Structure formats: C-alpha cells, structure tokens
Amino acid sequence: MKVAVVGATGLVGTKMLQVLAERNFPVTELIPVASEKSIGKEVEFKGKAYKVVSAETAINQKPDIALFSAGGSTSTEQAPLFAAAGITVIDNSSAWRMDPTKKLVVPEVNADVLTAEDKIIANPNCSTIQMVVALKPLHDAYKIKRVVVSTYQSVTGTGVKAVVQLMNERKGIDGPMAYPYKIDLNVLPQIDVFTDNGYTKEEMKMIRETQKIMGDENIKVTATTVRIPVMGGHSESVNVEFEHDFDLSEVRNILEKAPGIIVIDDVANLKYPMPLDAHGKDEVFVGRIRRDETQANTLNCWIVSDNLRKGAATNAVQIAEYLMENHLIGQAVEAV
C-alpha cells in the first residue's frame, strides 16, 4: 500500500507513523504531507527519513490511502481532492463526522458499514471512541436507553502547545497559553467552544457521534467534558441505563470477551484503570463496574484509553487494516 499521512509533523500524525510501523501495516511507499511551512522537513518511518511534501504533490503520487490529521479546515479543503483522485481518505478531524453521506467508524463497533465506494471515512472524536468500544457489547446484550458521561481528558488532546503549557507551569516558566487559564493544579470544565445550548462542542460531539456510530438515535446521551493536567490518556465516568436488567458477573464476562477491551476491576486489591495504564497502549480499559443503586437496570463504570492511540491514530490505522483485509481499497479493489 502506498500511504500518505496528512499532518505528519503533528502530535497525532507522528503517532500515526508510529502505529503504522508497530502494526506492520504494509506500507510500500510513505508520503508525509504537512503545511507549507513544513515542506522539505524530514520525518522518520522505520528508520528511514522521508521529506514532507505538499498535498498537491501527494495526490499526484496516487497513494492508495491517506490518513488525515491536519485539522478541520484542511480536511474540508483537501480531503475531497484526494477522494476525487480515487484515494481513500480516513480523516481524524471533526469535518466529516456528522455528514450523513460519510461513515463514522470504530472498527470494533461498526466496520461492517464500510464499502469500496467510501472515499472519505470519518474517524470519531477520541472520547467517543473509547466509550462506544465499551458500550457496544453491552448495548447488544441489554439495549441502552441513556448514557450520562463525565470525562477527564489529557492535555495531549489539545496538542503540543497544551503539553508545553502544562510542563512550563510545572517548572514555573512563563510561556504560550493553549488554554484561557492555568492547567497545572487545576481542572477546566470546558473542552472546545460553548454552543448556544450551554454545552461545549466536545460534549455535543459525544452525544451525536455515539448515536451515529451505534446506529441508534434513541440512545439518549448527556455529557460533561473536562480537561485535567495529565498526559497519557482520557478517563470517563459513565452511567448507563439499559432496557433490560443485567447480572454484574455477566457484564464483566461480556466485556472481557469483547474485542479491544481489557477489564481491570479488582477493588479489593485497589486495581482499576488509570491513564498511566493506558499510555502507549491500543486497548480500552474498563473498571469500577458496579450497579447504580438509585435506579433500575443502571450500571456505573470507568473507561480509560490512550487518546492519541485508540482515540485517534490506532483507530484510523485499524480502519485502513479493515479496508485492506476486506479488499476495499487500492490494488486490492482492482484485483477483485
């Protein structure tokens, strides 16, 4: 596969290169793409240096697939150009997620919706991805009615500038601010901008994306998304009301058998998921599994995952793997 990575010099783009290498995705030729100021710079992939090129140059090289992580405006402008050239785009921005003509995919949940005709495929929001991976097998078993989620999200979700702000504050150094307030020794109950209904865009993403990915608009979701001074992963406190009752041991068994999930739930020995456990890993970790004793058929749990990996880069690469394995892209399509 000839693979372009658009936004190759950013936090997620760099992670995409790492994940492609680690998972041995069959990259026969890598085409790193970034903004005009980065053209000519070099990125490393499997011990070899590659020069960053423009989007136009990349399209002319006809890659089979393009992994995008360059922001919504870049995706809106450039993804259709790649798609028009027959290149399958997997886009990590919010640009296409709620477009009714585009698929929004988490492979463990709904990869079966993909076809060879899908030339722009949306990668969901990081906090949505980890939640639906854990909720889908439970939805299949008990049918979800309502979800209440509060997130505790890593600064890496904002980008390099936020990581620098946190580390500068920790060292007592003045520097550029990614947030309107200090983040070290603080918690910010705002991720993205506020919308007219008082929710942030991040909260509304979780609500709408969950319904689209799960294929069920009857699932009610309400969210509060919060930025905390950690690196390594996002955590979520999730309260789920089902139509049908459940047995806790069966819930644990379902989650343990589900793809992409690791259950860490041994409170007697103080074992539960933390961002430190998830950092650098591709799985979604679930723990603190218990009944909500105030309401029938309702479960509380704690979900943690590395937001740069499963929440972004790994999910995109897994989509590419599914397309390849099912002969839905590039030479594989032509060979069928």
Short mmCIF file of C-alpha atoms in Angstrom, two decimals:
data_model
loop_
_atom_site.label_atom_id
_atom_site.label_comp_id
_atom_site.label_asym_id
_atom_site.label_seq_id
_atom_site.Cartn_x
_atom_site.Cartn_y
_atom_site.Cartn_z
CA MET A 1 0.00 0.00 0.00
CA LYS A 2 1.17 3.49 -0.90
CA VAL A 3 0.19 5.60 2.14
CA ALA A 4 0.01 9.38 2.62
CA VAL A 5 -0.10 10.84 6.13
CA VAL A 6 -1.51 14.39 6.04
CA GLY A 7 -0.44 16.36 9.10
CA ALA A 8 2.58 14.09 9.51
CA THR A 9 4.51 16.51 11.74
CA GLY A 10 1.74 16.99 14.35
CA LEU A 11 1.11 15.03 17.56
CA VAL A 12 -1.43 12.65 16.01
CA GLY A 13 0.36 12.47 12.65
CA THR A 14 3.57 11.44 14.40
CA LYS A 15 1.59 8.83 16.34
CA MET A 16 0.05 7.56 13.08
CA LEU A 17 3.54 6.91 11.69
CA GLN A 18 4.47 5.09 14.89
CA VAL A 19 1.32 2.94 14.84
CA LEU A 20 1.71 2.09 11.14
CA ALA A 21 5.23 0.86 11.91
CA GLU A 22 4.30 -1.04 15.08
CA ARG A 23 1.37 -2.83 13.46
CA ASN A 24 3.44 -3.63 10.36
CA PHE A 25 0.91 -2.08 8.02
CA PRO A 26 2.18 -2.95 4.52
CA VAL A 27 3.50 0.49 3.55
CA THR A 28 5.38 0.15 0.27
CA GLU A 29 5.79 3.91 -0.06
CA LEU A 30 5.21 6.60 2.55
CA ILE A 31 4.19 10.14 1.55
CA PRO A 32 4.27 12.56 4.50
CA VAL A 33 2.25 15.75 3.96
CA ALA A 34 2.12 18.88 6.11
CA SER A 35 1.54 22.62 5.90
CA GLU A 36 3.57 24.84 3.60
CA LYS A 37 5.98 25.83 6.39
CA SER A 38 6.90 22.16 6.94
CA ILE A 39 7.51 21.20 3.29
CA GLY A 40 11.05 19.87 2.92
CA LYS A 41 11.36 18.87 6.57
CA GLU A 42 12.01 15.21 7.26
CA VAL A 43 10.05 12.65 9.25
CA GLU A 44 11.30 9.20 10.19
CA PHE A 45 9.49 5.96 9.45
CA LYS A 46 11.02 2.55 10.17
CA GLY A 47 14.49 4.02 10.41
CA LYS A 48 14.30 5.88 7.10
CA ALA A 49 13.91 9.63 6.54
CA TYR A 50 11.13 10.94 4.28
CA LYS A 51 10.74 14.52 3.07
CA VAL A 52 7.46 16.28 3.73
CA VAL A 53 5.63 17.26 0.54
CA SER A 54 2.58 19.36 -0.36
CA ALA A 55 -0.92 17.92 -0.71
CA GLU A 56 -0.77 18.52 -4.48
CA THR A 57 2.45 16.52 -4.78
CA ALA A 58 0.96 13.73 -2.69
CA ILE A 59 -2.17 13.49 -4.84
CA ASN A 60 -0.03 13.30 -7.97
CA GLN A 61 1.81 10.33 -6.44
CA LYS A 62 -1.54 8.47 -6.24
CA PRO A 63 -1.42 6.84 -2.80
CA ASP A 64 -3.97 4.09 -2.09
CA ILE A 65 -4.89 5.64 1.23
CA ALA A 66 -4.47 8.99 3.00
CA LEU A 67 -4.61 9.27 6.79
CA PHE A 68 -5.60 12.84 7.67
CA SER A 69 -4.86 14.58 10.95
CA ALA A 70 -4.39 18.19 9.97
CA GLY A 71 -7.47 19.94 11.38
CA GLY A 72 -11.00 20.50 10.13
CA SER A 73 -10.34 23.32 7.65
CA THR A 74 -7.53 21.37 5.94
CA SER A 75 -9.74 18.28 5.75
CA THR A 76 -12.68 20.23 4.35
CA GLU A 77 -10.47 21.70 1.63
CA GLN A 78 -8.14 18.81 0.78
CA ALA A 79 -9.93 15.53 1.54
CA PRO A 80 -12.31 15.92 -1.47
CA LEU A 81 -9.28 16.50 -3.74
CA PHE A 82 -7.72 13.22 -2.59
CA ALA A 83 -11.06 11.42 -2.87
CA ALA A 84 -11.64 12.78 -6.40
CA ALA A 85 -8.31 11.20 -7.38
CA GLY A 86 -9.57 7.80 -6.18
CA ILE A 87 -7.64 7.90 -2.90
CA THR A 88 -9.43 6.61 0.21
CA VAL A 89 -9.25 9.22 2.98
CA ILE A 90 -9.53 8.37 6.69
CA ASP A 91 -9.99 11.72 8.40
CA ASN A 92 -9.31 12.37 12.08
CA SER A 93 -10.86 15.86 12.21
CA SER A 94 -14.48 16.75 13.01
CA ALA A 95 -15.08 17.95 9.43
CA TRP A 96 -16.99 14.93 8.10
CA ARG A 97 -18.22 13.11 11.21
CA MET A 98 -21.84 14.23 11.12
CA ASP A 99 -22.10 14.42 7.33
CA PRO A 100 -24.95 11.98 6.56
CA THR A 101 -23.14 10.86 3.38
CA LYS A 102 -19.98 9.83 5.30
CA LYS A 103 -19.40 6.79 7.52
CA LEU A 104 -18.22 7.36 11.11
CA VAL A 105 -16.34 4.24 12.12
CA VAL A 106 -14.92 2.45 15.15
CA PRO A 107 -13.82 -0.95 13.80
CA GLU A 108 -14.87 -2.97 16.88
CA VAL A 109 -18.34 -1.42 16.65
CA ASN A 110 -19.43 -0.78 13.05
CA ALA A 111 -16.70 -1.57 10.48
CA ASP A 112 -19.26 -3.61 8.55
CA VAL A 113 -20.85 -0.38 7.23
CA LEU A 114 -17.79 0.29 5.03
CA THR A 115 -17.74 -0.28 1.27
CA ALA A 116 -15.25 0.30 -1.55
CA GLU A 117 -17.29 3.38 -2.54
CA ASP A 118 -16.48 5.17 0.74
CA LYS A 119 -13.71 7.56 -0.25
CA ILE A 120 -13.89 9.83 2.83
CA ILE A 121 -14.27 7.95 6.12
CA ALA A 122 -14.53 9.85 9.40
CA ASN A 123 -12.56 8.89 12.50
CA PRO A 124 -14.66 9.77 15.59
CA ASN A 125 -13.78 12.03 18.49
CA CYS A 126 -11.26 10.48 20.92
CA SER A 127 -13.59 10.48 23.92
CA THR A 128 -16.42 8.96 21.88
CA ILE A 129 -14.26 6.13 20.50
CA GLN A 130 -13.28 4.65 23.85
CA MET A 131 -16.80 4.92 25.22
CA VAL A 132 -18.54 3.16 22.33
CA VAL A 133 -15.96 0.35 22.28
CA ALA A 134 -17.03 -0.45 25.86
CA LEU A 135 -20.75 0.23 25.37
CA LYS A 136 -21.41 -1.65 22.11
CA PRO A 137 -21.25 -5.22 23.51
CA LEU A 138 -23.42 -4.12 26.45
CA HIS A 139 -25.91 -2.46 24.08
CA ASP A 140 -26.14 -5.71 22.12
CA ALA A 141 -26.90 -7.60 25.34
CA TYR A 142 -29.18 -5.22 27.26
CA LYS A 143 -30.13 -2.31 24.91
CA ILE A 144 -29.00 1.10 26.14
CA LYS A 145 -31.62 3.76 26.91
CA ARG A 146 -29.49 6.56 28.35
CA VAL A 147 -25.84 7.44 28.99
CA VAL A 148 -24.51 10.07 31.39
CA VAL A 149 -20.77 10.63 30.88
CA SER A 150 -18.23 12.91 32.53
CA THR A 151 -14.75 12.95 31.02
CA TYR A 152 -11.30 13.63 32.47
CA GLN A 153 -9.24 14.40 29.39
CA SER A 154 -5.48 14.60 28.85
CA VAL A 155 -3.81 17.81 27.66
CA THR A 156 -2.41 15.83 24.70
CA GLY A 157 -5.92 16.03 23.23
CA THR A 158 -5.35 19.75 22.69
CA GLY A 159 -1.91 19.37 21.10
CA VAL A 160 1.75 20.23 21.58
CA LYS A 161 1.04 23.79 22.78
CA ALA A 162 -1.02 22.45 25.70
CA VAL A 163 1.68 19.95 26.68
CA VAL A 164 4.22 22.79 26.66
CA GLN A 165 1.90 24.97 28.79
CA LEU A 166 1.49 22.22 31.40
CA MET A 167 5.20 21.46 31.62
CA ASN A 168 6.12 25.17 31.71
CA GLU A 169 3.69 25.76 34.58
CA ARG A 170 5.07 22.76 36.41
CA LYS A 171 8.57 24.31 36.14
CA GLY A 172 7.41 27.85 36.93
CA ILE A 173 8.20 29.13 33.42
CA ASP A 174 6.05 31.72 31.61
CA GLY A 175 5.15 30.73 28.06
CA PRO A 176 2.43 30.47 25.41
CA MET A 177 -1.02 29.50 26.68
CA ALA A 178 -3.15 26.87 24.97
CA TYR A 179 -5.95 27.41 27.50
CA PRO A 180 -7.57 30.58 28.88
CA TYR A 181 -6.47 29.54 32.38
CA LYS A 182 -3.66 27.73 34.11
CA ILE A 183 -3.95 23.93 33.69
CA ASP A 184 -1.41 22.64 36.24
CA LEU A 185 -3.05 22.00 39.65
CA ASN A 186 -6.34 22.94 38.00
CA VAL A 187 -9.31 21.46 36.16
CA LEU A 188 -11.06 23.16 33.21
CA PRO A 189 -14.74 22.26 32.68
CA GLN A 190 -14.53 23.34 29.05
CA ILE A 191 -13.27 21.46 26.01
CA ASP A 192 -13.75 23.32 22.71
CA VAL A 193 -16.09 26.33 22.42
CA PHE A 194 -19.51 26.72 24.02
CA THR A 195 -22.60 26.33 21.85
CA ASP A 196 -25.97 28.07 22.17
CA ASN A 197 -27.40 25.36 24.45
CA GLY A 198 -24.64 25.82 27.07
CA TYR A 199 -22.84 22.60 26.10
CA THR A 200 -19.37 22.65 24.52
CA LYS A 201 -18.73 21.35 21.02
CA GLU A 202 -16.84 18.39 22.56
CA GLU A 203 -19.91 17.46 24.60
CA MET A 204 -22.20 17.69 21.59
CA LYS A 205 -19.77 15.57 19.56
CA MET A 206 -20.04 12.79 22.13
CA ILE A 207 -23.83 12.96 22.07
CA ARG A 208 -24.30 12.93 18.30
CA GLU A 209 -21.40 10.67 17.39
CA THR A 210 -22.46 7.96 19.85
CA GLN A 211 -25.90 7.75 18.25
CA LYS A 212 -24.44 7.64 14.73
CA ILE A 213 -21.78 5.00 15.46
CA MET A 214 -24.15 2.78 17.42
CA GLY A 215 -26.78 3.20 14.70
CA ASP A 216 -29.47 4.09 17.23
CA GLU A 217 -30.82 7.63 17.57
CA ASN A 218 -32.97 6.53 20.50
CA ILE A 219 -29.92 6.30 22.78
CA LYS A 220 -30.03 9.41 24.95
CA VAL A 221 -26.60 10.82 25.85
CA THR A 222 -25.65 13.74 28.08
CA ALA A 223 -22.02 14.73 28.59
CA THR A 224 -19.72 16.98 30.61
CA THR A 225 -16.18 17.11 29.21
CA VAL A 226 -13.31 18.26 31.42
CA ARG A 227 -9.61 18.92 30.79
CA ILE A 228 -7.25 17.75 33.55
CA PRO A 229 -3.46 18.14 33.95
CA VAL A 230 -2.43 14.64 32.87
CA MET A 231 -0.74 13.12 29.84
CA GLY A 232 -1.26 9.61 28.59
CA GLY A 233 -4.97 9.14 28.24
CA HIS A 234 -8.57 10.17 28.70
CA SER A 235 -10.73 8.80 31.54
CA GLU A 236 -14.52 8.68 31.68
CA SER A 237 -17.10 8.11 34.39
CA VAL A 238 -20.04 6.50 32.61
CA ASN A 239 -23.55 5.82 33.92
CA VAL A 240 -25.63 3.60 31.60
CA GLU A 241 -29.33 2.83 31.85
CA PHE A 242 -30.48 -0.28 29.97
CA GLU A 243 -33.91 -1.51 28.89
CA HIS A 244 -33.15 -4.94 30.34
CA ASP A 245 -31.66 -5.93 33.68
CA PHE A 246 -28.17 -7.39 33.92
CA ASP A 247 -26.01 -9.57 36.11
CA LEU A 248 -22.70 -7.93 37.11
CA SER A 249 -20.66 -11.10 36.56
CA GLU A 250 -22.21 -11.42 33.09
CA VAL A 251 -21.37 -7.76 32.34
CA ARG A 252 -17.72 -8.41 33.24
CA ASN A 253 -17.71 -11.58 31.15
CA ILE A 254 -19.15 -9.77 28.12
CA LEU A 255 -16.54 -7.00 28.40
CA GLU A 256 -13.65 -9.44 28.89
CA LYS A 257 -14.61 -11.29 25.70
CA ALA A 258 -15.21 -8.15 23.61
CA PRO A 259 -12.53 -7.07 21.10
CA GLY A 260 -10.21 -4.25 22.14
CA ILE A 261 -11.17 -4.22 25.83
CA ILE A 262 -9.16 -5.04 28.95
CA VAL A 263 -11.08 -5.27 32.23
CA ILE A 264 -9.19 -4.10 35.34
CA ASP A 265 -11.75 -4.40 38.11
CA ASP A 266 -10.45 -5.71 41.43
CA VAL A 267 -11.28 -3.10 44.05
CA ALA A 268 -10.29 -5.45 46.90
CA ASN A 269 -6.72 -5.07 45.67
CA LEU A 270 -7.13 -1.44 44.50
CA LYS A 271 -6.97 -2.43 40.84
CA TYR A 272 -8.73 -0.10 38.41
CA PRO A 273 -7.77 1.61 35.10
CA MET A 274 -5.69 4.79 35.12
CA PRO A 275 -4.16 6.90 32.33
CA LEU A 276 -0.75 5.54 33.34
CA ASP A 277 -2.00 2.03 32.47
CA ALA A 278 -3.37 3.09 29.10
CA HIS A 279 -0.41 5.22 27.96
CA GLY A 280 1.18 3.76 24.83
CA LYS A 281 -1.43 1.00 24.51
CA ASP A 282 -4.20 0.41 21.97
CA GLU A 283 -6.86 -1.16 24.19
CA VAL A 284 -9.76 0.39 26.06
CA PHE A 285 -9.57 -0.32 29.81
CA VAL A 286 -12.74 -0.74 31.89
CA GLY A 287 -13.14 -0.95 35.66
CA ARG A 288 -15.15 0.23 38.71
CA ILE A 289 -18.04 -1.86 37.32
CA ARG A 290 -20.99 -1.60 39.70
CA ARG A 291 -24.73 -1.09 39.89
CA ASP A 292 -26.27 2.34 40.21
CA GLU A 293 -28.29 1.60 43.33
CA THR A 294 -30.60 4.59 42.80
CA GLN A 295 -32.18 3.36 39.58
CA ALA A 296 -33.21 0.07 37.95
CA ASN A 297 -31.18 -1.54 35.16
CA THR A 298 -28.40 1.03 35.51
CA LEU A 299 -24.63 0.50 35.55
CA ASN A 300 -21.66 2.66 36.57
CA CYS A 301 -18.21 2.08 35.09
CA TRP A 302 -14.88 3.82 34.48
CA ILE A 303 -13.34 3.80 30.98
CA VAL A 304 -9.74 4.78 30.15
CA SER A 305 -7.80 4.82 26.88
CA ASP A 306 -4.78 6.48 25.25
CA ASN A 307 -6.38 9.34 23.32
CA LEU A 308 -3.57 9.68 20.79
CA ARG A 309 -3.60 5.97 20.00
CA LYS A 310 -7.03 4.28 20.16
CA GLY A 311 -8.61 7.73 20.39
CA ALA A 312 -7.03 8.82 17.11
CA ALA A 313 -4.08 7.16 15.32
CA THR A 314 -4.75 3.49 16.09
CA ASN A 315 -8.45 3.72 15.24
CA ALA A 316 -7.56 5.28 11.85
CA VAL A 317 -4.98 2.56 11.11
CA GLN A 318 -7.46 -0.15 12.18
CA ILE A 319 -9.95 1.27 9.65
CA ALA A 320 -7.22 1.05 6.99
CA GLU A 321 -6.47 -2.54 8.04
CA TYR A 322 -10.16 -3.47 7.72
CA LEU A 323 -10.38 -1.89 4.27
CA MET A 324 -7.28 -3.76 3.13
CA GLU A 325 -8.26 -7.13 4.62
CA ASN A 326 -11.70 -6.88 3.01
CA HIS A 327 -10.35 -5.78 -0.39
CA LEU A 328 -12.00 -2.36 -0.25
CA ILE A 329 -9.04 -0.15 -1.20
CA GLY A 330 -6.37 0.38 -3.82
CA GLN A 331 -4.91 -2.55 -5.72
CA ALA A 332 -6.97 -4.91 -3.58
CA VAL A 333 -10.15 -3.46 -5.14
CA GLU A 334 -8.72 -3.72 -8.67
CA ALA A 335 -7.73 -7.33 -8.07
CA VAL A 336 -11.25 -8.43 -7.13
#
